[in-house]
């Protein structure tokens, strides 16, 4: 090998060795989708997502009408997006051997989302949160749904047949969540439903017949194609999303 090429190769190897591990790893991978799903990066570039597409910090993911997407993250977290929904990956830091660096922040901008939390939330629940326009959701090892309505939930209704009011609707299928607003915080446990009208009022518990459970199609509940078994499995979603 010529000396110049050898020097260049060694420089690349040394640079890669010094680069932070989290900078080399992508945040998540699309494992299932149906319909049209887009990702907009922080620099404004937009791309169409397919199965095995990767997503990263700063990306805004958006589903169109009649479209679903399931995204899996390295720690085993699964996010299933409903039609006409948008989420932003504000932060995702996870290293299996460095729990002190854990940090996950997702933002539900509009629409609905079902979440199965992974290893990060189990070992560092205070380092995981979901932001919404009306409240912030903290978790304690959880399977839960969130639906935010802003004059865009036509066709969605409670088991009693009532249309969904504007605000945040939540349901918990496993574990617990803590919802916080400017007025305070409330805990919601397995089997409970909640509602937050706006960011300046307390979250309230509501009876099941007035609650809304976020649902996803069978397509999003099959065997995950991405690596990382054991946490956030397809069966976990199937138990609560039918």
CSV table of C-alpha atoms in Angstrom, one decimal:
chain,number,residue,atom,x,y,z
A,1,UNK,CA,0.0,0.0,0.0
A,2,UNK,CA,1.4,3.4,-0.9
A,3,UNK,CA,2.5,5.5,2.1
A,4,UNK,CA,-0.1,8.3,1.3
A,5,UNK,CA,-3.0,5.8,1.3
A,6,UNK,CA,-1.7,4.2,4.5
A,7,UNK,CA,-1.6,7.5,6.3
A,8,UNK,CA,-5.1,8.3,5.1
A,9,UNK,CA,-6.4,5.0,6.2
A,10,UNK,CA,-4.9,5.3,9.7
A,11,UNK,CA,-6.3,8.8,10.0
A,12,UNK,CA,-9.8,7.5,9.2
A,13,UNK,CA,-9.5,4.7,11.8
A,14,UNK,CA,-8.3,7.1,14.5
A,15,UNK,CA,-11.1,9.5,13.8
A,16,UNK,CA,-13.7,6.8,14.0
A,17,UNK,CA,-12.3,5.5,17.3
A,18,UNK,CA,-12.5,9.0,18.8
A,19,UNK,CA,-16.0,9.8,17.5
A,20,UNK,CA,-18.7,9.5,20.2
A,21,UNK,CA,-20.6,6.3,20.0
A,22,UNK,CA,-23.9,8.0,20.0
A,23,UNK,CA,-22.9,10.1,17.0
A,24,UNK,CA,-22.4,7.0,14.9
A,25,UNK,CA,-25.6,5.3,15.9
A,26,UNK,CA,-29.0,6.2,14.3
A,27,UNK,CA,-31.9,6.6,16.7
A,28,UNK,CA,-34.6,4.4,15.3
A,29,UNK,CA,-35.8,2.3,12.4
A,30,UNK,CA,-39.2,1.9,10.7
A,31,UNK,CA,-40.3,-1.7,11.2
A,32,UNK,CA,-43.8,-1.5,9.8
A,33,UNK,CA,-45.8,1.1,7.8
A,34,UNK,CA,-48.9,1.4,5.8
A,35,UNK,CA,-49.7,4.3,3.5
A,36,UNK,CA,-47.6,7.5,3.2
A,37,UNK,CA,-45.1,8.4,5.9
A,38,UNK,CA,-42.6,11.3,5.7
A,39,UNK,CA,-39.6,12.5,7.7
A,40,UNK,CA,-38.5,16.1,7.8
A,41,UNK,CA,-35.0,16.7,9.1
A,42,UNK,CA,-33.9,19.7,11.1
A,43,UNK,CA,-32.3,21.2,8.0
A,44,UNK,CA,-35.7,21.2,6.2
A,45,UNK,CA,-35.0,18.2,3.9
A,46,UNK,CA,-38.0,15.9,3.5
A,47,UNK,CA,-37.9,12.2,2.5
A,48,UNK,CA,-40.4,9.4,2.1
A,49,UNK,CA,-40.0,6.6,4.7
A,50,UNK,CA,-40.1,2.9,3.9
A,51,UNK,CA,-39.6,-0.2,6.0
A,52,UNK,CA,-36.0,-0.2,7.4
A,53,UNK,CA,-35.7,3.6,6.9
A,54,UNK,CA,-33.8,5.2,9.8
A,55,UNK,CA,-34.7,8.2,11.8
A,56,UNK,CA,-32.6,10.4,14.1
A,57,UNK,CA,-32.7,13.3,16.5
A,58,UNK,CA,-34.4,16.4,15.2
A,59,UNK,CA,-36.5,14.5,12.7
A,60,UNK,CA,-40.3,15.2,12.5
A,61,UNK,CA,-42.2,12.1,11.4
A,62,UNK,CA,-45.6,12.5,9.8
A,63,UNK,CA,-48.3,10.1,8.7
A,64,UNK,CA,-50.9,10.9,6.0
A,65,UNK,CA,-54.6,9.9,5.9
A,66,UNK,CA,-55.1,6.1,6.5
A,67,UNK,CA,-51.4,5.7,7.2
A,68,UNK,CA,-49.7,4.1,10.2
A,69,UNK,CA,-46.0,3.7,11.1
A,70,UNK,CA,-44.2,1.7,13.7
A,71,UNK,CA,-40.7,2.9,14.8
A,72,UNK,CA,-38.3,0.9,17.0
A,73,UNK,CA,-35.4,2.4,18.9
A,74,UNK,CA,-32.2,0.6,20.0
A,75,UNK,CA,-33.3,0.2,23.6
A,76,UNK,CA,-36.5,-1.6,22.5
A,77,UNK,CA,-38.9,1.4,22.6
A,78,UNK,CA,-41.7,1.1,20.1
A,79,UNK,CA,-43.8,4.0,18.8
A,80,UNK,CA,-46.9,3.3,16.7
A,81,UNK,CA,-48.2,6.5,14.9
A,82,UNK,CA,-51.9,6.8,13.9
A,83,UNK,CA,-53.1,8.5,10.7
A,84,UNK,CA,-52.6,12.3,10.4
A,85,UNK,CA,-50.1,12.3,13.2
A,86,UNK,CA,-46.7,14.1,13.8
A,87,UNK,CA,-44.0,13.4,16.3
A,88,UNK,CA,-40.6,14.9,16.7
A,89,UNK,CA,-37.5,13.1,18.1
A,90,UNK,CA,-36.2,15.9,20.3
A,91,UNK,CA,-33.5,13.8,22.0
A,92,UNK,CA,-32.4,10.2,21.9
A,93,UNK,CA,-29.3,9.2,23.8
A,94,UNK,CA,-28.9,5.5,24.8
A,95,UNK,CA,-25.8,3.4,25.4
A,96,UNK,CA,-26.3,0.0,27.0
A,97,UNK,CA,-23.1,0.4,29.0
A,98,UNK,CA,-23.6,4.0,30.0
A,99,UNK,CA,-26.9,4.6,31.7
A,100,UNK,CA,-25.8,7.9,33.1
A,101,UNK,CA,-26.1,9.3,29.5
A,102,UNK,CA,-29.7,8.2,29.0
A,103,UNK,CA,-32.0,10.9,27.6
A,104,UNK,CA,-35.2,10.5,25.6
A,105,UNK,CA,-37.6,13.3,24.7
A,106,UNK,CA,-40.3,12.8,22.1
A,107,UNK,CA,-42.9,15.4,21.2
A,108,UNK,CA,-46.4,14.5,20.0
A,109,UNK,CA,-47.2,17.5,17.8
A,110,UNK,CA,-50.6,16.3,16.5
A,111,UNK,CA,-52.6,13.1,16.3
A,112,UNK,CA,-52.2,9.8,18.1
A,113,UNK,CA,-49.4,7.6,19.3
A,114,UNK,CA,-49.1,4.3,21.1
A,115,UNK,CA,-45.9,3.7,23.0
A,116,UNK,CA,-44.2,0.7,24.5
A,117,UNK,CA,-41.2,1.9,26.5
A,118,UNK,CA,-37.9,-0.1,26.4
A,119,UNK,CA,-34.9,-0.7,28.6
A,120,UNK,CA,-34.0,3.0,29.0
A,121,UNK,CA,-37.4,3.8,30.6
A,122,UNK,CA,-37.0,0.8,32.9
A,123,UNK,CA,-33.6,1.7,34.2
A,124,UNK,CA,-33.9,5.5,34.1
A,125,UNK,CA,-37.6,6.4,34.0
A,126,UNK,CA,-36.8,10.1,34.9
A,127,UNK,CA,-34.8,10.3,31.7
A,128,UNK,CA,-37.8,9.6,29.4
A,129,UNK,CA,-40.6,12.0,28.7
A,130,UNK,CA,-43.2,12.7,26.0
A,131,UNK,CA,-44.1,16.3,25.4
A,132,UNK,CA,-47.5,17.3,24.0
A,133,UNK,CA,-49.1,20.7,23.4
A,134,UNK,CA,-51.1,20.5,26.6
A,135,UNK,CA,-49.0,18.4,29.0
A,136,UNK,CA,-45.8,16.5,29.6
A,137,UNK,CA,-46.0,12.7,30.1
A,138,UNK,CA,-43.5,11.0,32.4
A,139,UNK,CA,-43.4,7.2,32.7
A,140,UNK,CA,-42.7,4.2,35.0
A,141,UNK,CA,-42.1,1.3,32.6
A,142,UNK,CA,-45.2,1.6,30.5
A,143,UNK,CA,-47.5,0.8,27.6
A,144,UNK,CA,-49.8,3.7,26.9
A,145,UNK,CA,-51.6,5.7,24.3
A,146,UNK,CA,-51.9,9.4,23.7
A,147,UNK,CA,-54.3,11.2,21.3
A,148,UNK,CA,-54.1,15.0,20.9
A,149,UNK,CA,-57.2,16.7,19.4
A,150,UNK,CA,-57.3,20.2,18.0
A,151,UNK,CA,-60.4,20.3,15.8
A,152,UNK,CA,-58.9,17.3,13.9
A,153,UNK,CA,-60.4,14.2,15.5
A,154,UNK,CA,-63.5,13.9,13.4
A,155,UNK,CA,-64.6,10.3,13.3
A,156,UNK,CA,-63.0,9.4,16.7
A,157,UNK,CA,-65.3,8.7,19.6
A,158,UNK,CA,-65.5,7.2,23.0
A,159,UNK,CA,-67.1,3.8,23.7
A,160,UNK,CA,-70.3,5.7,24.7
A,161,UNK,CA,-70.4,7.3,21.3
A,162,UNK,CA,-69.3,10.8,22.2
A,163,UNK,CA,-66.9,12.7,19.9
A,164,UNK,CA,-63.5,13.5,21.3
A,165,UNK,CA,-63.1,16.9,22.8
A,166,UNK,CA,-60.1,19.1,22.0
A,167,UNK,CA,-57.2,18.4,24.3
A,168,UNK,CA,-55.1,15.3,25.3
A,169,UNK,CA,-56.6,11.9,25.8
A,170,UNK,CA,-54.6,9.1,27.4
A,171,UNK,CA,-55.0,5.4,28.3
A,172,UNK,CA,-52.6,3.1,30.2
A,173,UNK,CA,-52.4,-0.6,29.5
A,174,UNK,CA,-49.4,-1.4,31.6
A,175,UNK,CA,-47.3,0.4,34.2
A,176,UNK,CA,-48.1,4.0,35.0
A,177,UNK,CA,-47.6,7.5,33.6
A,178,UNK,CA,-47.5,10.9,35.3
A,179,UNK,CA,-49.0,13.8,33.4
A,180,UNK,CA,-47.9,17.3,34.3
A,181,UNK,CA,-49.3,20.7,33.3
A,182,UNK,CA,-48.8,24.2,34.7
A,183,UNK,CA,-51.5,23.4,37.3
A,184,UNK,CA,-49.9,20.3,38.7
A,185,UNK,CA,-49.4,16.5,38.1
A,186,UNK,CA,-51.6,13.4,38.2
A,187,UNK,CA,-50.6,9.7,38.1
A,188,UNK,CA,-52.5,7.3,35.8
A,189,UNK,CA,-52.1,3.5,36.3
A,190,UNK,CA,-52.9,0.4,34.4
A,191,UNK,CA,-56.5,0.4,33.1
A,192,UNK,CA,-57.1,4.1,33.7
A,193,UNK,CA,-58.0,6.8,31.3
A,194,UNK,CA,-57.3,10.5,31.5
A,195,UNK,CA,-58.0,13.9,29.8
A,196,UNK,CA,-56.2,17.2,29.8
A,197,UNK,CA,-58.2,20.2,28.3
A,198,UNK,CA,-55.3,22.6,28.2
A,199,UNK,CA,-51.9,23.2,29.7
A,200,UNK,CA,-53.3,25.4,32.5
A,201,UNK,CA,-55.6,22.9,34.1
A,202,UNK,CA,-55.0,19.7,36.1
A,203,UNK,CA,-55.2,16.3,34.2
A,204,UNK,CA,-58.3,14.5,35.3
A,205,UNK,CA,-59.3,10.8,35.5
A,206,UNK,CA,-62.3,9.8,33.5
A,207,UNK,CA,-64.3,6.5,33.4
A,208,UNK,CA,-63.6,4.0,30.7
A,209,UNK,CA,-66.8,4.7,28.8
A,210,UNK,CA,-65.7,8.3,28.4
A,211,UNK,CA,-62.1,7.4,27.6
A,212,UNK,CA,-60.3,6.8,24.3
A,213,UNK,CA,-57.9,4.0,23.6
A,214,UNK,CA,-55.4,4.6,20.8
A,215,UNK,CA,-55.6,1.7,18.3
A,216,UNK,CA,-53.3,0.4,15.5
A,217,UNK,CA,-53.9,-2.1,12.7
A,218,UNK,CA,-52.8,-5.7,12.7
A,219,UNK,CA,-50.0,-4.7,10.3
A,220,UNK,CA,-48.2,-2.8,13.0
A,221,UNK,CA,-48.4,-5.7,15.4
A,222,UNK,CA,-46.5,-8.4,13.6
A,223,UNK,CA,-43.0,-9.7,14.2
A,224,UNK,CA,-40.5,-6.8,14.4
A,225,UNK,CA,-37.9,-6.9,11.6
A,226,UNK,CA,-35.4,-4.7,13.5
A,227,UNK,CA,-32.9,-6.1,15.9
A,228,UNK,CA,-33.5,-5.9,19.7
A,229,UNK,CA,-35.8,-8.6,21.0
A,230,UNK,CA,-37.2,-8.9,24.5
A,231,UNK,CA,-38.4,-5.4,25.3
A,232,UNK,CA,-41.3,-3.7,23.6
A,233,UNK,CA,-42.3,-6.9,21.8
A,234,UNK,CA,-45.1,-7.1,19.2
A,235,UNK,CA,-47.1,-9.1,21.7
A,236,UNK,CA,-47.0,-6.2,24.2
A,237,UNK,CA,-48.6,-4.0,21.6
A,238,UNK,CA,-51.2,-6.6,20.7
A,239,UNK,CA,-52.4,-6.9,24.2
A,240,UNK,CA,-53.6,-3.3,24.2
A,241,UNK,CA,-54.1,-2.4,20.5
A,242,UNK,CA,-56.8,-4.3,18.8
